[in-house]
CSV table of C-alpha atoms and ligand atoms in Angstrom, one decimal:
chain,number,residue,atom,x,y,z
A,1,UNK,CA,11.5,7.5,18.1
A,2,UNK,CA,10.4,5.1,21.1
A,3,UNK,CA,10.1,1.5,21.0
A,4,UNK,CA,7.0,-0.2,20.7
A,5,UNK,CA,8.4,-2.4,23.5
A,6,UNK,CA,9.0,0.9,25.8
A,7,UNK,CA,6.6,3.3,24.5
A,8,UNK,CA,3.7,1.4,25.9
A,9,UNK,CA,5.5,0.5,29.8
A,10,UNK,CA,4.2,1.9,32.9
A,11,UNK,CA,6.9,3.7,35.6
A,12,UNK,CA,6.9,1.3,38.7
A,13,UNK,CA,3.8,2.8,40.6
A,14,UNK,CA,5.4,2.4,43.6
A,15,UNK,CA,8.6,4.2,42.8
A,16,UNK,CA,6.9,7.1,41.5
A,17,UNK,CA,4.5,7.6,43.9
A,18,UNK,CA,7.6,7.4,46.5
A,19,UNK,CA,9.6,10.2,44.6
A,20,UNK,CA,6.8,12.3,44.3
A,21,UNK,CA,6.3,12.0,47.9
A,22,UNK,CA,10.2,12.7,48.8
A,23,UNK,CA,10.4,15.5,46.7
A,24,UNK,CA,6.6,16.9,49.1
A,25,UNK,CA,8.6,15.9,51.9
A,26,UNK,CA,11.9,17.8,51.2
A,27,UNK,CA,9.8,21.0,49.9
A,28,UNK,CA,8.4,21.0,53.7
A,29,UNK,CA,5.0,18.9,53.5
A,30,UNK,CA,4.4,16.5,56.4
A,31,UNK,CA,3.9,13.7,55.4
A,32,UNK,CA,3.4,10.3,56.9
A,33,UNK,CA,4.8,8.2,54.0
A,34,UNK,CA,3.3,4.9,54.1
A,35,UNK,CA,3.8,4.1,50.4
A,36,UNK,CA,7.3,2.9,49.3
A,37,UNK,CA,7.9,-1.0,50.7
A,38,UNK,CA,11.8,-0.2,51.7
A,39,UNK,CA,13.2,-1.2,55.2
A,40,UNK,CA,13.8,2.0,57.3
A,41,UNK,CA,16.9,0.3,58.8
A,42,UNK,CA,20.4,1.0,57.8
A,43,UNK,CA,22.6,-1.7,56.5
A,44,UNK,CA,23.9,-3.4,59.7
A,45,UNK,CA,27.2,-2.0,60.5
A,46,UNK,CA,29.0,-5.7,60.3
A,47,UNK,CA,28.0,-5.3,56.6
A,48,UNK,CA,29.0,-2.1,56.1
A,49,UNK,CA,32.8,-2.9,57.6
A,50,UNK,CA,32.9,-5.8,55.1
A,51,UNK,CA,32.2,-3.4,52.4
A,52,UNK,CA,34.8,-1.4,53.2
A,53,UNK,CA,37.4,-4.1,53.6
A,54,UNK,CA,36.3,-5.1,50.3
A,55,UNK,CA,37.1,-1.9,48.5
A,56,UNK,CA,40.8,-1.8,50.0
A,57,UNK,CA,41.2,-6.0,49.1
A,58,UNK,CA,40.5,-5.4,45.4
A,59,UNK,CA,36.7,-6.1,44.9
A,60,UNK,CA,36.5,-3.3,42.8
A,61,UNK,CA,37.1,-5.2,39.2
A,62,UNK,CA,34.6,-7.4,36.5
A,63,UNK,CA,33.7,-10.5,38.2
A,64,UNK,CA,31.8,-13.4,36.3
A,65,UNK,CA,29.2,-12.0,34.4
A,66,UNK,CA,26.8,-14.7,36.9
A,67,UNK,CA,28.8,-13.0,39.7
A,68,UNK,CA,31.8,-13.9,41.7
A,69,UNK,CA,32.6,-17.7,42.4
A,70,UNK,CA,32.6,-17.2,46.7
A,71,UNK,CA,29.3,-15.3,46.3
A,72,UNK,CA,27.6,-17.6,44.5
A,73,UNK,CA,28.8,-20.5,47.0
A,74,UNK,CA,27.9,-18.8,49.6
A,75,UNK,CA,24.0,-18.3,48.4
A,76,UNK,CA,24.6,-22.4,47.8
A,77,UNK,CA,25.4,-22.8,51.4
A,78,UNK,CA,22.5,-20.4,52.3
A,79,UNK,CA,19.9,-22.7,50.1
A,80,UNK,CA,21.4,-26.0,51.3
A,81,UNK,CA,20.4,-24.4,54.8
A,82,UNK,CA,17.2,-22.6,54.4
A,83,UNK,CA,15.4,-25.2,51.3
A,84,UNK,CA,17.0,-28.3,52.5
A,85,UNK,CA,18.4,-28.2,48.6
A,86,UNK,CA,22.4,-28.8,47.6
A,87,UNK,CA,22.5,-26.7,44.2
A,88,UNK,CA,26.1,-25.9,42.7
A,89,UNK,CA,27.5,-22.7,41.6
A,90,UNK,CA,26.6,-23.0,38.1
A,91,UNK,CA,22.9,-23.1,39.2
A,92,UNK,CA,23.0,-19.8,40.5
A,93,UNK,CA,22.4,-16.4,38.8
A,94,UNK,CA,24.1,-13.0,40.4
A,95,UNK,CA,22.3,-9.7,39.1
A,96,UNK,CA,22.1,-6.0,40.4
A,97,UNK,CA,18.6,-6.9,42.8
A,98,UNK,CA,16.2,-9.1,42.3
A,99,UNK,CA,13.8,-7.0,39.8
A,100,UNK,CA,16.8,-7.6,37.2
A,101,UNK,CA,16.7,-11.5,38.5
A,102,UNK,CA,13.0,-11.3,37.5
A,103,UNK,CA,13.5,-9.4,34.4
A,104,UNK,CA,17.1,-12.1,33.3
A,105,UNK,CA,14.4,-14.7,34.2
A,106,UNK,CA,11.3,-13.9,32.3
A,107,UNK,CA,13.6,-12.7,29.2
A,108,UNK,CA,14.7,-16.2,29.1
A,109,UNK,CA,12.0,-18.5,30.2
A,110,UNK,CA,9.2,-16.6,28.2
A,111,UNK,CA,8.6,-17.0,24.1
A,112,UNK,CA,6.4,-14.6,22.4
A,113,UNK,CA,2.4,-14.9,23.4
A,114,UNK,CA,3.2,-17.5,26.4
A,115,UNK,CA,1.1,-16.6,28.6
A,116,UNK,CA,1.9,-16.5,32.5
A,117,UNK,CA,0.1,-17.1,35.6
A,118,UNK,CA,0.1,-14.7,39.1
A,119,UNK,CA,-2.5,-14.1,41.7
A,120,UNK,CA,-3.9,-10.9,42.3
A,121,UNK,CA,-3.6,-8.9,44.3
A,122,UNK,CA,0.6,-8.9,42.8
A,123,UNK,CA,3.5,-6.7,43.2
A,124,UNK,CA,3.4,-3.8,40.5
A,125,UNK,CA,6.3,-5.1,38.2
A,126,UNK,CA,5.5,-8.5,37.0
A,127,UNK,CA,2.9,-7.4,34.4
A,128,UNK,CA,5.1,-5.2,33.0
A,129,UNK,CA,8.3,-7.7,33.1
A,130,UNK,CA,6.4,-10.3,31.3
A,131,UNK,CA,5.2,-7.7,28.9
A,132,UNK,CA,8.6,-6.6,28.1
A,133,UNK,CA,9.6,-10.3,27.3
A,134,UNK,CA,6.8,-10.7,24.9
A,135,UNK,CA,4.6,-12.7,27.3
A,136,UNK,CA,0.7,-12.2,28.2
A,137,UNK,CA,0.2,-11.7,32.0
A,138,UNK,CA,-2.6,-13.8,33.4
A,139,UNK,CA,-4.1,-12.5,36.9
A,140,UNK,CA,-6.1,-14.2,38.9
A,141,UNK,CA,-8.0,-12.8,41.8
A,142,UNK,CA,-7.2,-13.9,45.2
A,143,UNK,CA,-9.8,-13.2,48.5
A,144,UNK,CA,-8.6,-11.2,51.5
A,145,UNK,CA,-11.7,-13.3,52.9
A,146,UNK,CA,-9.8,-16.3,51.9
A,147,UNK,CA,-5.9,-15.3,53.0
A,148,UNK,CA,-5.4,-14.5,49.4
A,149,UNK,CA,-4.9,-18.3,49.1
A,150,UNK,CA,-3.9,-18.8,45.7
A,151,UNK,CA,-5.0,-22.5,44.5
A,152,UNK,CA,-5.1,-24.7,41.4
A,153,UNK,CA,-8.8,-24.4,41.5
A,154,UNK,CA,-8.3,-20.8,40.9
A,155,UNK,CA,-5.9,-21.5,38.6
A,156,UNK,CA,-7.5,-24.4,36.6
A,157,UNK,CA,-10.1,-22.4,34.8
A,158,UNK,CA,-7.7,-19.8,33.1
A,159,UNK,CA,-4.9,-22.6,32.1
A,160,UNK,CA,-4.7,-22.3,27.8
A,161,UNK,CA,-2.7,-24.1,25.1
A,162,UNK,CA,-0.6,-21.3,25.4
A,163,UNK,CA,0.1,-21.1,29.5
A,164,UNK,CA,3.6,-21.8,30.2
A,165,UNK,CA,4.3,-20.4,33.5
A,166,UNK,CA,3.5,-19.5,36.6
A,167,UNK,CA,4.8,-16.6,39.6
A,168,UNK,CA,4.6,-17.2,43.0
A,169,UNK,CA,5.4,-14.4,45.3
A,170,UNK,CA,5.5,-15.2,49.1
A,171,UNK,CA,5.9,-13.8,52.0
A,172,UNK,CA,3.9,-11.6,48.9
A,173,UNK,CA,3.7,-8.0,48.3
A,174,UNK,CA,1.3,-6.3,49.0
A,175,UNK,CA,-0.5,-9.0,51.2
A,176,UNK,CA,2.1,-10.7,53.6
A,177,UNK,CA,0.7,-14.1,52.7
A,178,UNK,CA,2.5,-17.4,53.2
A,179,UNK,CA,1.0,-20.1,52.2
A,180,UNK,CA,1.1,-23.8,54.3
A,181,UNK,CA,3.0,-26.6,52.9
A,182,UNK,CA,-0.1,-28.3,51.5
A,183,UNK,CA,-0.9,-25.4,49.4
A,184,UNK,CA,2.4,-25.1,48.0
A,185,UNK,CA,2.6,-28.6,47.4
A,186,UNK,CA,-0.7,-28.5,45.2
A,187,UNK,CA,0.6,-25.4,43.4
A,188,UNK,CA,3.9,-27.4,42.4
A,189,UNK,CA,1.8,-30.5,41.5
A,190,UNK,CA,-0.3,-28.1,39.7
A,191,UNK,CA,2.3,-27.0,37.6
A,192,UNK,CA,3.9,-30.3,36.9
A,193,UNK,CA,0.5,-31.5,35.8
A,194,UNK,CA,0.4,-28.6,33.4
A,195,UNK,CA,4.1,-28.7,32.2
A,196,UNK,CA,4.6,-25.0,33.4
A,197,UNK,CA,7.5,-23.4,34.9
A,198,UNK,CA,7.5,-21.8,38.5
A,199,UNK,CA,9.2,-18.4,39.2
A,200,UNK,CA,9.0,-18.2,42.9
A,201,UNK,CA,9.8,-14.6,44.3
A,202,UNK,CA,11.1,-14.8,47.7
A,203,UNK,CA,13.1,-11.5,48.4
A,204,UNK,CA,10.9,-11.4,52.0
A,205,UNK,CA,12.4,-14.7,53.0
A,206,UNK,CA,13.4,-13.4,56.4
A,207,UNK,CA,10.7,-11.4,57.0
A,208,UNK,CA,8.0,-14.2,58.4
A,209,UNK,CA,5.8,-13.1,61.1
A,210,UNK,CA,3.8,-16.6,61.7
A,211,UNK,CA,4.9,-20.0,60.9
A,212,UNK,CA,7.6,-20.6,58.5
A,213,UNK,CA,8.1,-20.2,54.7
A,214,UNK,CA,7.6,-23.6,52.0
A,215,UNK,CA,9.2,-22.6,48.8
A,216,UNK,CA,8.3,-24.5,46.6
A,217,UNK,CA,12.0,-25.0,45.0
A,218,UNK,CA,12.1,-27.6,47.9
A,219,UNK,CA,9.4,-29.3,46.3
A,220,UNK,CA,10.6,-29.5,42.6
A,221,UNK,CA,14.4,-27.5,42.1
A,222,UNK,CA,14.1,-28.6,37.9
A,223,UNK,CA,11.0,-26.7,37.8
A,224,UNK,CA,11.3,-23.8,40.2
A,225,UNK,CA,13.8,-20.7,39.6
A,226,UNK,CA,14.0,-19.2,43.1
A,227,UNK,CA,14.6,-15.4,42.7
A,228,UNK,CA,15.5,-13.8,46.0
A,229,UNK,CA,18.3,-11.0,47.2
A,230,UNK,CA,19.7,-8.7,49.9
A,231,UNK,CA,17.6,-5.7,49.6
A,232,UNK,CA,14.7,-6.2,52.1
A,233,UNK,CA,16.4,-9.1,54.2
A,234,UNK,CA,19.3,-7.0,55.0
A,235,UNK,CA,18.0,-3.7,54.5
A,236,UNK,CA,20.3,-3.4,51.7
A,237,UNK,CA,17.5,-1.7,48.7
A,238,UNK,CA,20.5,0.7,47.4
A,239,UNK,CA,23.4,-2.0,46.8
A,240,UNK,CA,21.6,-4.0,44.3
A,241,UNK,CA,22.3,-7.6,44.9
A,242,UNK,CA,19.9,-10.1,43.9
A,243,UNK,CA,20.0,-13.8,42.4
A,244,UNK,CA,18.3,-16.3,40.6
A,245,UNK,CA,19.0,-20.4,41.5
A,246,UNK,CA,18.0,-23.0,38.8
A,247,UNK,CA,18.0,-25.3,36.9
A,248,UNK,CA,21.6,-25.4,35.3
A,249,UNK,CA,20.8,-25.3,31.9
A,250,UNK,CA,18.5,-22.2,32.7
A,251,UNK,CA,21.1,-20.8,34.4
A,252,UNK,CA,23.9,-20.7,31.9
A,253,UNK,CA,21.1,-18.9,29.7
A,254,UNK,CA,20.7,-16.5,32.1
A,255,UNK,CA,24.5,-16.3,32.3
A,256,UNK,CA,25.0,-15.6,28.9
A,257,UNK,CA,21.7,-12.7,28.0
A,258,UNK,CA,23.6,-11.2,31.5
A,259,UNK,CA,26.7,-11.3,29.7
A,260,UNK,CA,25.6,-9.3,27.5
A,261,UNK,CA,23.2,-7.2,29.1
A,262,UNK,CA,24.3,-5.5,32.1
A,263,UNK,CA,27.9,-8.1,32.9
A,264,UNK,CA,28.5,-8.9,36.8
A,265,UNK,CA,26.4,-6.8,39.5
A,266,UNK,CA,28.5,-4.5,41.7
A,267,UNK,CA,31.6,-6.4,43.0
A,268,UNK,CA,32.2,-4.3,46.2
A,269,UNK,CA,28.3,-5.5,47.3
A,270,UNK,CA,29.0,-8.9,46.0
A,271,UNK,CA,31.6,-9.1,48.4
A,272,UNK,CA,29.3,-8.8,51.1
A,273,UNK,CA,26.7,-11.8,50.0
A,274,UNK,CA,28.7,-14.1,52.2
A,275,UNK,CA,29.4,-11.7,55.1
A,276,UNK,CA,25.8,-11.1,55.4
A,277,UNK,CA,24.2,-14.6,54.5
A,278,UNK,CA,26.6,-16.3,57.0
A,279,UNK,CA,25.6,-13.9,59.8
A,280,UNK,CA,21.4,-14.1,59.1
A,281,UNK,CA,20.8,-14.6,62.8
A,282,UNK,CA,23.1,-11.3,63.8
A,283,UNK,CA,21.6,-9.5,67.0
A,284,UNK,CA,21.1,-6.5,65.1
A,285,UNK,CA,19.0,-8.1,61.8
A,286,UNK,CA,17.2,-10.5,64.6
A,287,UNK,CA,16.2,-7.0,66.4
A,288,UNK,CA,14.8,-5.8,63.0
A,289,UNK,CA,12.6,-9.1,62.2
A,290,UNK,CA,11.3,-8.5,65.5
A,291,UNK,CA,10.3,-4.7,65.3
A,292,UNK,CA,8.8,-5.9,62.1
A,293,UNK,CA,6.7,-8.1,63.8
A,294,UNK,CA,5.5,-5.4,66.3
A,295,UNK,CA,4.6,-3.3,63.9
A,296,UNK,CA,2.5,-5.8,62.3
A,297,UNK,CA,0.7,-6.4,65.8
A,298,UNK,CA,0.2,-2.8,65.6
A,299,UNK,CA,-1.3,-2.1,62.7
A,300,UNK,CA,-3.5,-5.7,62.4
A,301,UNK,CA,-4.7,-4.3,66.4
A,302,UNK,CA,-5.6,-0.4,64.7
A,303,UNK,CA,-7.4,-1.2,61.8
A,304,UNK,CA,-9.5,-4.5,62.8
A,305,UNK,CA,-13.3,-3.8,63.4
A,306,UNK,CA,-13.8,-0.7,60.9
A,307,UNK,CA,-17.1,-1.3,59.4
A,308,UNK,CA,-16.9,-2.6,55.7
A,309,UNK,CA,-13.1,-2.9,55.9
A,310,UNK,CA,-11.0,-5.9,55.3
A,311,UNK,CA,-7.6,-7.8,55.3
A,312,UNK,CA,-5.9,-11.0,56.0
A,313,UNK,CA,-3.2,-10.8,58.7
A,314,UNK,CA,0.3,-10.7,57.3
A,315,UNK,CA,2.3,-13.5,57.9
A,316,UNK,CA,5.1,-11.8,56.4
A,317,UNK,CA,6.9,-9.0,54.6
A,318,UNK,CA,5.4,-5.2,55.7
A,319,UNK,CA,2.5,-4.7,54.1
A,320,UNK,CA,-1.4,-4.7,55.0
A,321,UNK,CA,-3.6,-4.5,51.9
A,322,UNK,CA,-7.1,-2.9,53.1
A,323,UNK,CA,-9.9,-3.8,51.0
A,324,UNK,CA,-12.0,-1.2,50.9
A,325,UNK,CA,-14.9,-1.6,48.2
A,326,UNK,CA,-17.7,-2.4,50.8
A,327,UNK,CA,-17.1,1.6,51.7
A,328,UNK,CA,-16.5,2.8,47.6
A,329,UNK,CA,-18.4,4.2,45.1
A,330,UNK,CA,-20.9,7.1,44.4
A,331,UNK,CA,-22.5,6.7,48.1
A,332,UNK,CA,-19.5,5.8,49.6
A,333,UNK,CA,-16.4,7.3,51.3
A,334,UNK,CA,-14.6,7.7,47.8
A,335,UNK,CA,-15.0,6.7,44.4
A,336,UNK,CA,-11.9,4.5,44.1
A,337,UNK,CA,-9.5,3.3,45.8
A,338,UNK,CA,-7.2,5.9,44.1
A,339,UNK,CA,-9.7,8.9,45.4
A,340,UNK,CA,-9.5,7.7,49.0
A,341,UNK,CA,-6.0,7.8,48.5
A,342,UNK,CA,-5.7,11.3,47.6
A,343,UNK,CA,-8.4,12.4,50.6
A,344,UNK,CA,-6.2,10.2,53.2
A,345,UNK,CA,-3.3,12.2,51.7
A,346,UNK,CA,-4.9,15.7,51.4
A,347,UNK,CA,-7.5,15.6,54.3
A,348,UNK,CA,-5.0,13.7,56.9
A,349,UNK,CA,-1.4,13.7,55.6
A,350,UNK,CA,-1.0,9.3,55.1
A,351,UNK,CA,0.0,8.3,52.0
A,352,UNK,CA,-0.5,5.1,50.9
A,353,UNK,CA,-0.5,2.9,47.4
A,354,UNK,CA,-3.6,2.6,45.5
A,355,UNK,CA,-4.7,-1.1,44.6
A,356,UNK,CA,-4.8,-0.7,41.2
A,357,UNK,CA,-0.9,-0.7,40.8
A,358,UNK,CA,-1.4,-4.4,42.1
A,359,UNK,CA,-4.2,-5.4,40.2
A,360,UNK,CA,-6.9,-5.0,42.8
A,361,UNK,CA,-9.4,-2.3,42.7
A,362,UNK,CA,-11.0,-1.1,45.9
A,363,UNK,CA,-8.1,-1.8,47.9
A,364,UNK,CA,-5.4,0.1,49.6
A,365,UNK,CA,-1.4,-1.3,50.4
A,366,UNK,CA,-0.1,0.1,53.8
A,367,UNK,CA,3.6,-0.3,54.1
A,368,UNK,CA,4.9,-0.6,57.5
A,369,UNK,CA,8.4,0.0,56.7
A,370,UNK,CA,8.0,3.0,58.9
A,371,UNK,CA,8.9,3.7,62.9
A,372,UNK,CA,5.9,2.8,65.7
A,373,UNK,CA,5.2,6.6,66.4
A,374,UNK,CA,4.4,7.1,62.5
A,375,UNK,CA,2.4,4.3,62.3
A,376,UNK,CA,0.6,5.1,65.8
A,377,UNK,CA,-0.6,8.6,64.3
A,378,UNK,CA,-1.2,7.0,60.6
A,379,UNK,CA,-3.8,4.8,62.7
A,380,UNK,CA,-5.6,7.0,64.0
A,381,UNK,CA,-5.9,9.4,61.3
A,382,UNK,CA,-7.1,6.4,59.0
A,383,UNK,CA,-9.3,5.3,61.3
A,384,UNK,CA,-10.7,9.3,61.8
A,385,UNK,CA,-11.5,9.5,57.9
A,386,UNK,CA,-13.2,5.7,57.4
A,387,UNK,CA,-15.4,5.8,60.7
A,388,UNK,CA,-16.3,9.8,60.5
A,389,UNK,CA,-16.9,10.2,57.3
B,401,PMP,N1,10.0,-8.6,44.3
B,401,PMP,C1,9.1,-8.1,45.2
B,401,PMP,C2,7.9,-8.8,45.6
B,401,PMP,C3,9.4,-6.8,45.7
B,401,PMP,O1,8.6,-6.2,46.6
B,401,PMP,C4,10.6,-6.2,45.4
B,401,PMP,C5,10.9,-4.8,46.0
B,401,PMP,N2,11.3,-3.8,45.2
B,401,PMP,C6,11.5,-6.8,44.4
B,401,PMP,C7,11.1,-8.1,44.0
B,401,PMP,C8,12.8,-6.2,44.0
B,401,PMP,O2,13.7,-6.1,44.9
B,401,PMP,P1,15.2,-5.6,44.6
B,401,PMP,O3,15.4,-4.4,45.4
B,401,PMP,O4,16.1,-6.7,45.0
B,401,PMP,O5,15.3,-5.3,43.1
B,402,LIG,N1,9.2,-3.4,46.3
B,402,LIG,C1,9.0,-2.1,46.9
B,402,LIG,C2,7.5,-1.7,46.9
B,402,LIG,O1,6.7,-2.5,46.5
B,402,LIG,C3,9.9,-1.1,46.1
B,402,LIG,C4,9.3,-0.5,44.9
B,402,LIG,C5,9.7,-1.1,43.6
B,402,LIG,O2,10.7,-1.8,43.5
B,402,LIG,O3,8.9,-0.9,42.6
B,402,LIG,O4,7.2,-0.6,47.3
């Protein structure tokens, strides 16, 4: 009865493992969830008025299946300022967050048995989005030695007749890397030596600890469809807003599968693209970034100097990603990655994501999209299991 396409698809890891751990939660467990990446911020109230508004003004029909014309010049204005790019409205791509950007994207870049480059560790989805657009996902591994520094010297050796793209992810989930502007750079050049598109995921755009981010649709707009959205900028997961800017021609394809797909993303949270790009430096998103960047501290502070454990300092979004394998196996604290997770959870009450659901065995991904006092205790209690055990 089930697809081929379908029947073989994994749930999002992360999602599941997040439901699972609500439903725990609600039944009465305690549980210090440190799994699902989702800021644990409401939507700033300046947003939420607007949304309001927008209801009682009309925004409440179809708009453009690409989304609404003031919404998409508005994420214009927002690129002009933040990539140093002009791009018009018909280079922009509205959908309902940015995993259906990805998945409008892949659907119309990728041609049966292309194959697709992404560094490992990667967020969960994108194996599974090229999969459902007939592509082969490529993954290559990436050092927490290193910064996860993805390079076309990693790259180079898995490039076949048959490689037509490549996804960049950064600030990345689940490392926090951001790259420098000579490694971005090379990656573009990389690509253009190679004749392969760039998807380049930046839905953590506001969310850099150190430095700054290079996207590399600065470097090369033709070749580079920037995918980026509301949700984790704006703390804004549930109203589904997300977008795609391109090339134009790549565009109107998308324009026209979303046309037929899904039509316009929700207008009453379109309304509010403009409302919320224009005020990115409001007092109360600032005061988020910041507590963001705390928590980092925190956490980087609590889990440096455990013996055989490690990870490159986030420069942005909220993750850590503990590489654990020095302390795996049959001698070892656990297994896997996935049996410490379960002792963590059963012995001490942390939950956490297993590496595997990023391609990465012997890791774990800590989200930090939780308050300081959680992530005090979750500290500790990590530390109790890896340096008493
Ligand atoms: N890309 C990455 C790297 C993410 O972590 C997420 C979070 N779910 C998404 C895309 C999708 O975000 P959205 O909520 O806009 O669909
Ligand atoms: N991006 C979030 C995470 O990695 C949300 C989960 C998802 O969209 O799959 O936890």
């Amino acid at each position: 009865m089930i697809s081929q396409r379908v029947r073989t698809i994994q749930p999002s890891a992360t999602l599941s493992l997040n439901a699972k751990l609500q439903d725990l939660i609600r039944n009465g467990s305690e549980i210090l969830n440190l799994s699902v990446g989702e800021p644990d911020f409401p939507t700033p109230e300046f947003i939420r008025e607007r949304a309001k508004q927008a209801i009682d003004e009309g925004w409440t029909r179809y708009t453009a299946a690409s989304g609404h014309i003031e919404a998409r010049q508005a994420i214009c204005r927002h690129i002009a300022r933040t990539r140093k790019i002009e791009v018009e409205p018909s280079q922009v791509v509205i959908s309902s967050g940015a995993k259906q950007s990805l998945s409008q994207c892949l659907l119309s870049l990728v041609d049966p048995a292309d194959e697709v480059l992404l560094g490992a560790p990667h967020w969960v989805s994108y194996p599974e989005l090229i999969r459902l657009a007939d592509g082969v996902p490529v993954t290559v591994k990436t050092d927490s030695k290193d910064g996860h520094r993805l390079t076309p010297e990693l790259l180079e050796p898995h490039l076949t007749p048959r490689t037509t793209g490549l996804i960049l992810n950064e600030p990345g989930n689940p490392t926090g890397t951001v790259s420098s502007a000579d490694d971005i750079a090379a990656l573009v050049e990389f690509a253009r030596a190679n004749d392969l598109w760039i998807i380049s995921d930046e839905i953590y755009e506001s969310l850099i600890h150190d430095g700054e981010l290079h996207s590399p649709f600065s470097v090369d707009p033709q070749r580079v469809s920037l995918i980026s959205g509301l949700s984790k900028s704006f703390s804004m997961t549930g109203w589904r807003i997300g977008w795609t800017v391109c090339n134009e021609a790549q565009a109107a394809a998308m324009g026209r599968l979303q046309s037929q797909n899904s039509a316009n993303p929700c207008s009453v949270s379109q309304a509010c693209i403009a409302t919320a790009l224009e005020h990115h430096d409001h007092p109360e998103l600032l005061s988020m970034y910041e507590t963001f960047r705390v928590r980092r501290d925190l956490l980087v502070e609590g889990l440096s100097g455990i013996p055989g454990v490690h990870f490159s300092v986030p420069g942005g979004a909220f993750y850590i990603f503990l590489d654990l394998s020095e302390r795996l196996g049959s001698t070892g604290i656990a297994l896997d990655a996935e049996a410490f997770a379960v002792r963590l959870l059963e012995e001490k009450g942390v939950a956490v994501v297993p590496g595997p659901a990023f391609g990465s065995e012997g890791a774990i991904r800590i989200s930090f999209a939780r308050p300081e006092a959680e992530l005090r205790i979750a500290i500790t209690r990590i530390r109790e299991l890896l340096c008493e055990s």
